[in-house]
Coordinates of C-alpha atoms and ligand atoms in Angstrom, one line a residue:
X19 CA 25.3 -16.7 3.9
X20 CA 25.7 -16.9 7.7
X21 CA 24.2 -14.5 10.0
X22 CA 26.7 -12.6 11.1
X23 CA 27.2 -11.5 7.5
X24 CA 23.5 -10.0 7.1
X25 CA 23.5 -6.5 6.0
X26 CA 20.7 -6.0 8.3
X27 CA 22.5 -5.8 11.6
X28 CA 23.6 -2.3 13.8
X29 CA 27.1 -3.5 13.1
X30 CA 27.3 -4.2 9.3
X31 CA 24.7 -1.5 8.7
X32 CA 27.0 1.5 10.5
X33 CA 30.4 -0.5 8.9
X34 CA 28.4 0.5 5.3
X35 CA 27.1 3.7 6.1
X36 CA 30.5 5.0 7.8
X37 CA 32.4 3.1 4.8
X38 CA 30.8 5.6 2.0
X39 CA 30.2 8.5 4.3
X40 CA 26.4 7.7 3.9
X41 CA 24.1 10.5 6.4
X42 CA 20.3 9.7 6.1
X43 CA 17.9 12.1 4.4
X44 CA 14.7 12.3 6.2
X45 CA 12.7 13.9 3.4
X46 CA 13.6 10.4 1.6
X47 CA 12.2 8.2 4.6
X48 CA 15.3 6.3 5.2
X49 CA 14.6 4.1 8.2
X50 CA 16.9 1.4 7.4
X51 CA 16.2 -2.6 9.2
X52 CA 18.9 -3.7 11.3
X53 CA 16.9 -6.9 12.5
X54 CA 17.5 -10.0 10.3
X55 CA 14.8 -12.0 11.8
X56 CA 12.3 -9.1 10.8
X57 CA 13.2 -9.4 7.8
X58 CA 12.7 -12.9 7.3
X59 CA 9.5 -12.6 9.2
X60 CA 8.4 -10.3 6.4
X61 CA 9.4 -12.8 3.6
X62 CA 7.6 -15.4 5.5
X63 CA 4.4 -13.2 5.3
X64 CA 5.0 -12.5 1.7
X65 CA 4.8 -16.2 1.3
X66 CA 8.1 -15.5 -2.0
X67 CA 10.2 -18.6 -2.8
X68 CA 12.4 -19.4 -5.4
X69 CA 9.4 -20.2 -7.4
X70 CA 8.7 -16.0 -7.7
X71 CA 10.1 -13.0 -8.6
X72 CA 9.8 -9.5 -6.3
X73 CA 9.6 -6.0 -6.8
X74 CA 10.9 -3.8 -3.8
X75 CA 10.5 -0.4 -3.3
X76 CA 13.7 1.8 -1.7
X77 CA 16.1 -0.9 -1.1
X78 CA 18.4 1.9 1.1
X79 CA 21.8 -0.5 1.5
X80 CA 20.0 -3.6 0.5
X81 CA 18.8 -5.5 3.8
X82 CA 15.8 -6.9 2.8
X83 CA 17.1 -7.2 -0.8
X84 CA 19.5 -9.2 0.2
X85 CA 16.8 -11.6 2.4
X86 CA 14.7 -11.3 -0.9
X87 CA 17.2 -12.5 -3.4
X88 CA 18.3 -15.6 -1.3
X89 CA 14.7 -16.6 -1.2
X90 CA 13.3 -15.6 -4.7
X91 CA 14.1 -16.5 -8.4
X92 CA 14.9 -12.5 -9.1
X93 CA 14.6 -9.1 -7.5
X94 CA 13.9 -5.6 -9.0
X95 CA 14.0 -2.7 -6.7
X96 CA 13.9 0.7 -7.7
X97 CA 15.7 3.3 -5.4
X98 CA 15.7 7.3 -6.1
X99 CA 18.4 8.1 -4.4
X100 CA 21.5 8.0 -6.6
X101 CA 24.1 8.4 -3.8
X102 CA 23.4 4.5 -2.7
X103 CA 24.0 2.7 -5.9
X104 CA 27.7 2.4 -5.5
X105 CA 26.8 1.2 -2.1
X106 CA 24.0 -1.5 -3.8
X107 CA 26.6 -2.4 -5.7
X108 CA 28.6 -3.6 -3.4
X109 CA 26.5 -4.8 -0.7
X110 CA 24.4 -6.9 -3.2
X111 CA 27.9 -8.1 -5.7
X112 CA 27.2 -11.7 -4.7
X113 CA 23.7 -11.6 -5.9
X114 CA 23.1 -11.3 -10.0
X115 CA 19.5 -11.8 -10.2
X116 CA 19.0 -8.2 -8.5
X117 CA 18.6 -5.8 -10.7
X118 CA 18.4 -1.9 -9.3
X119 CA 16.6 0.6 -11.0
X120 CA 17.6 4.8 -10.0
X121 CA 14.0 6.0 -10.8
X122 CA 11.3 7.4 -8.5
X123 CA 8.5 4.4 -8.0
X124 CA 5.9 6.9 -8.5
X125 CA 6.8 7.9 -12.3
X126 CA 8.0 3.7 -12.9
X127 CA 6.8 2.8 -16.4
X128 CA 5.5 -1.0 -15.6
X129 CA 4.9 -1.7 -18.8
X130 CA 8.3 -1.5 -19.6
X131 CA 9.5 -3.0 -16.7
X132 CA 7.3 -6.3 -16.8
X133 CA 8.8 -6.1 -20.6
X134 CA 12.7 -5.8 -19.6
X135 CA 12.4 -8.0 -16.2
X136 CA 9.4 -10.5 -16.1
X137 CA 8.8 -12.5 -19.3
X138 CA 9.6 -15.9 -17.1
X139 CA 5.8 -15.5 -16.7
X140 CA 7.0 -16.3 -12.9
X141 CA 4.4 -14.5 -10.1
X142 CA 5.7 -11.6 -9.0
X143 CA 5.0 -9.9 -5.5
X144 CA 5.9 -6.5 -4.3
X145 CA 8.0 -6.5 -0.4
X146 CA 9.4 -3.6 0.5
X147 CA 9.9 -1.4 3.6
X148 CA 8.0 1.8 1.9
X149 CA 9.0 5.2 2.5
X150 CA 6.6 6.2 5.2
X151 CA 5.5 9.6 3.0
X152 CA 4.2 8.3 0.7
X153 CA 2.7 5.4 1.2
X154 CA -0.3 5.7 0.2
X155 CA 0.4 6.8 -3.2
X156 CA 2.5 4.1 -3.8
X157 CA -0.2 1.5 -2.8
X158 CA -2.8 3.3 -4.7
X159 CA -0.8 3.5 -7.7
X160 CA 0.2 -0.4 -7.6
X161 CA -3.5 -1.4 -7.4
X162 CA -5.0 1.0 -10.0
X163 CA -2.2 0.4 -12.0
X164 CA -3.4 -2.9 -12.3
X165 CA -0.2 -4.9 -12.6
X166 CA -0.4 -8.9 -12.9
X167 CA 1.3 -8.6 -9.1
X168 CA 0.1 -11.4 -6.6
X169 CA 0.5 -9.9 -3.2
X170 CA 2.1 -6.6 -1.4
X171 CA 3.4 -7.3 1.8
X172 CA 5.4 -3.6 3.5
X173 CA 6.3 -2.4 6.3
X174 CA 4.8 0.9 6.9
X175 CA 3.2 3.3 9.7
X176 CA 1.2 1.1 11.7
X177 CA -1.5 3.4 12.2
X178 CA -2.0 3.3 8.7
X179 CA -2.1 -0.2 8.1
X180 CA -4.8 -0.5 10.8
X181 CA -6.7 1.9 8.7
X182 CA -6.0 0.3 5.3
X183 CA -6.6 -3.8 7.0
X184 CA -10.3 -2.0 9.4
X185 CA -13.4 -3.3 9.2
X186 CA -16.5 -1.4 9.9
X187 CA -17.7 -0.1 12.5
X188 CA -14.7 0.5 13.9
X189 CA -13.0 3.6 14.8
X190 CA -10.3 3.1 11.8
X191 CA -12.4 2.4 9.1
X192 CA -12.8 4.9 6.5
X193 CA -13.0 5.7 2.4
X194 CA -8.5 4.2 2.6
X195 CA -9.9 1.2 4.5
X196 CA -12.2 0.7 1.2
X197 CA -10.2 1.6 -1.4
X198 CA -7.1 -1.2 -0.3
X199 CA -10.0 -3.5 0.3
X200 CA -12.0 -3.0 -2.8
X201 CA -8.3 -4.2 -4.9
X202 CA -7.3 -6.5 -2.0
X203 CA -8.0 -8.5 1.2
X204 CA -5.9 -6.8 3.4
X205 CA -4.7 -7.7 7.2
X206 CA -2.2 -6.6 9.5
X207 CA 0.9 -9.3 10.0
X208 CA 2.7 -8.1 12.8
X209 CA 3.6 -4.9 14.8
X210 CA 7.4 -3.8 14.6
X211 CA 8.7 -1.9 17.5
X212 CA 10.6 1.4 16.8
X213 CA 13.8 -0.4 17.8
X214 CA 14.3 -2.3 14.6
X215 CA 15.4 0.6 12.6
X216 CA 18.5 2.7 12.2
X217 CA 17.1 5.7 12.7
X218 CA 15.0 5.0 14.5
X219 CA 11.1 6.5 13.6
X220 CA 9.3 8.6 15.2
X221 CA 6.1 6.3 15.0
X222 CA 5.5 2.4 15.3
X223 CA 5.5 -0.1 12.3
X224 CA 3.3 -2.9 11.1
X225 CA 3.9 -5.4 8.1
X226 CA 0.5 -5.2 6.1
X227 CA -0.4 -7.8 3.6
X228 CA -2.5 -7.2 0.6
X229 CA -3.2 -10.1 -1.0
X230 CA -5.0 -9.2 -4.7
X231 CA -8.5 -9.7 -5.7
X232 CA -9.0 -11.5 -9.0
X233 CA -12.5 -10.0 -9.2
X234 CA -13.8 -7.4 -7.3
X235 CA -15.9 -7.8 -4.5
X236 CA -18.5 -5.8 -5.4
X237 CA -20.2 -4.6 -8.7
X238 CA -20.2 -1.1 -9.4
X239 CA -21.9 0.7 -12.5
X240 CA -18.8 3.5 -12.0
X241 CA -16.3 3.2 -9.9
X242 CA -15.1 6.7 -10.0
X243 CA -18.6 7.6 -8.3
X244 CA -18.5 5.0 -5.8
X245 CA -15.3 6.5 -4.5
X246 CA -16.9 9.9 -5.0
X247 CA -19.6 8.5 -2.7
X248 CA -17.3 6.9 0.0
X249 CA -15.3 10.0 0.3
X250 CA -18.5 12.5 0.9
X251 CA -19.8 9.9 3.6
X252 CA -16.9 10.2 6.1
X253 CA -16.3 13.7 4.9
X254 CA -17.2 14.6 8.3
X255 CA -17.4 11.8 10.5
X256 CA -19.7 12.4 13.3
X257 CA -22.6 13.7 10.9
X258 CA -25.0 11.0 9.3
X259 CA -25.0 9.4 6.1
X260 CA -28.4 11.9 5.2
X261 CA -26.2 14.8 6.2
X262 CA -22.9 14.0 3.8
X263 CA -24.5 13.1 1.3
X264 CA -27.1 15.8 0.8
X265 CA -24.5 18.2 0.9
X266 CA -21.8 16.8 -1.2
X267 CA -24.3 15.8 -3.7
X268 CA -26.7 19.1 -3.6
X269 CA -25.6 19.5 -7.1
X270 CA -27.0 16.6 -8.5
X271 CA -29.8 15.1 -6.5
X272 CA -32.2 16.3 -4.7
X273 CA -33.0 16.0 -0.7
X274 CA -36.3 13.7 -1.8
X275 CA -34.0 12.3 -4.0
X276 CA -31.4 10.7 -1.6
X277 CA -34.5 10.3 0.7
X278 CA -35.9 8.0 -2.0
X279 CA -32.2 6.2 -2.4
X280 CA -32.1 5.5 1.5
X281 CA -35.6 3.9 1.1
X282 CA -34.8 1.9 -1.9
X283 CA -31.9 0.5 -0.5
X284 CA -33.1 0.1 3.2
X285 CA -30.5 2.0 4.4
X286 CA -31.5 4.6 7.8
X287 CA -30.1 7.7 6.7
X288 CA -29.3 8.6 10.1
X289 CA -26.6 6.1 10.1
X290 CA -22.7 7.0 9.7
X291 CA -20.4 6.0 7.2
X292 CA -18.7 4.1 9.4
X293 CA -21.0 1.5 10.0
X294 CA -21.8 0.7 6.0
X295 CA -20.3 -2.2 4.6
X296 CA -18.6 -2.0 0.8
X297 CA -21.5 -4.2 -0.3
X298 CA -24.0 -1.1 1.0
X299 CA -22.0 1.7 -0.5
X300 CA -21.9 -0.1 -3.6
X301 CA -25.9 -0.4 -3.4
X302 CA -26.0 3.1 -2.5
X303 CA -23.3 4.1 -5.1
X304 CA -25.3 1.9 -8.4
X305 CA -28.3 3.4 -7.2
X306 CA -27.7 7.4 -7.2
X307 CA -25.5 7.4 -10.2
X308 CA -28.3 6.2 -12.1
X309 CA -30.3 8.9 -10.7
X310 CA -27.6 11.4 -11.4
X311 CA -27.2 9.9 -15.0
X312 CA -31.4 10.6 -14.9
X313 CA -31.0 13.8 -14.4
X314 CA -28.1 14.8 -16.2
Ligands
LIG17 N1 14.7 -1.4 2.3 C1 15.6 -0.7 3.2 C2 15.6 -1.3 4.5 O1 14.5 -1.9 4.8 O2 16.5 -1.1 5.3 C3 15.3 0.8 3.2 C4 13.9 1.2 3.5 S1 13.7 3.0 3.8 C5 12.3 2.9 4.9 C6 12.9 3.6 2.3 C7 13.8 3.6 1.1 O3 13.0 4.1 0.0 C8 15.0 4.5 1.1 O4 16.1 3.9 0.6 C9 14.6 5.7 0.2 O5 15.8 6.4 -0.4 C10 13.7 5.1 -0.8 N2 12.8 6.0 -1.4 C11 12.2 7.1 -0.9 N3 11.3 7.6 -1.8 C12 11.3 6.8 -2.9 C13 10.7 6.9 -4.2 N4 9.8 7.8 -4.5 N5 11.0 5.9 -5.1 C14 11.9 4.9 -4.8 N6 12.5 4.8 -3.7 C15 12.3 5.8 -2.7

């Protein structure tokens, strides 16, 4: 397909939308690409050949769907709005490896999707553009879902990518930066300037890659606790660790009792949350839910 035929350009894109009377709805985040070499940038990043399937989330008019299925063996995206599938189904007639399904990503039944779409046993990574409202969820609920997905590479708000790819001791860093990481090895691609999309956003992009753990990095006795734990230590971010925890945990431990943890592990309770590593909260995590489990 030459260039000039690319859904993603201003031209084609307004041709389609003015073609079916299309008018963007904001509550749906629909930020549509109108830069081909983005796009390809992103499938470069994605690291999908023909070798791979993909899943995208909101394919709007089908820009990077259309960059996806000429570089990967098949493509699934799942779209909620219903008023762009006659417009999928034209843009995308040349392709019939792309499937689309009309369902909200959050209430997606993988299971049954992996059944109907993926029993080539192919890889199969997620690339999409995300609606920026609700990214988060839609990253959470990929990784604790966990799918036999190899990578998620999207485009979303770049302040939140920075957060979800930080290290610590850095002003970013915080309980998002360790839940992505704890699934994922995460890092920030490329920024995208405003000017690549039709609308145009309010606020800059990234491309953030998450490339999936096959084990987790660190062990936990209960993960639901060490989240618990991560949470309470940047629940306020300028008080100490000692401070956080003693008062999110005041239920369940004691002050000698966290004093005790802090000593155990050879952590200084006066530090913040933002300067532990994962491996320390974990420590910190093990240790106090067998003391809660003590006490219990
Ligand atoms: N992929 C297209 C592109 O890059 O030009 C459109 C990206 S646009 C940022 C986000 C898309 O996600 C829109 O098409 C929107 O309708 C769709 N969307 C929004 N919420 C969704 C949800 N919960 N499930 C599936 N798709 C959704």
């Amino acid at each position: 397909m030459s260039e000039q035929k690319a859904i993603a350009t201003p031209k084609r894109t307004k041709e389609i939308l003015e073609k079916y009377g299309f008018s963007f709805k904001k509550s749906l985040g629909q930020n549509f690409l109108i830069d081909v070499n983005i796009l390809r940038n992103i499938i470069h990043h994605a690291g999908i050949s023909k070798e791979m399937s993909a899943i995208e989330i909101g394919p709007g008019i089908g820009a990077l769907t259309e960059q996806l299925a000429l570089a990967a063996n098949k493509v699934v995206a799942f779209e909620i709005d219903g008023r762009l599938l006659p417009i999928l189904e034209d843009t995308l007639a040349p392709y019939d490896h792309v499937d689309i399904i009309n369902q909200d990503i959050l209430k997606a039944d993988f299971e049954q999707v992996w059944q109907q779409h993926f029993q080539d046993q192919k890889p199969v990574k997620v690339v999409a553009n995300l609606p920026y409202y609700i990214t988060t969820p839609i990253l959470m609920q990929l990784l604790m879902a966990n799918l036999p997905i190899a990578s998620i590479t999207v485009m979303i708000q770049k302040e939140v990518a920075e957060r979800m790819a930080a290290s610590e001791n850095s002003k970013e860093y915080g309980s998002l930066s360790i839940a992505i990481q704890y699934y994922t090895e995460a890092s920030v691609k490329m920024i995208v300037p405003k000017t690549v999309f039709m609308p145009q956003p309010r606020v800059d992009s990234a491309v953030l890659h998450l490339e999936k753990r096959e084990t987790p990095p660190v062990h936990l006795q209960d993960e639901a606790f060490f989240f618990q734990l991560v949470q309470a230590s940047f629940q306020q971010r300028r008080k100490t660790l000692r401070n956080n925890l003693t008062r999110h945990f005041k239920e369940v431990l004691t002050k000698p009792e966290i004093e005790q943890g802090f000593e155990q592990i050879g952590i200084d309770g006066t530090r913040r949350g933002e300067s532990l590593t994962m491996q320390e909260f974990a420590d910190l995590a093990n240790y106090f839910y067998e003391q809660t489990k003590g006490n219990s």
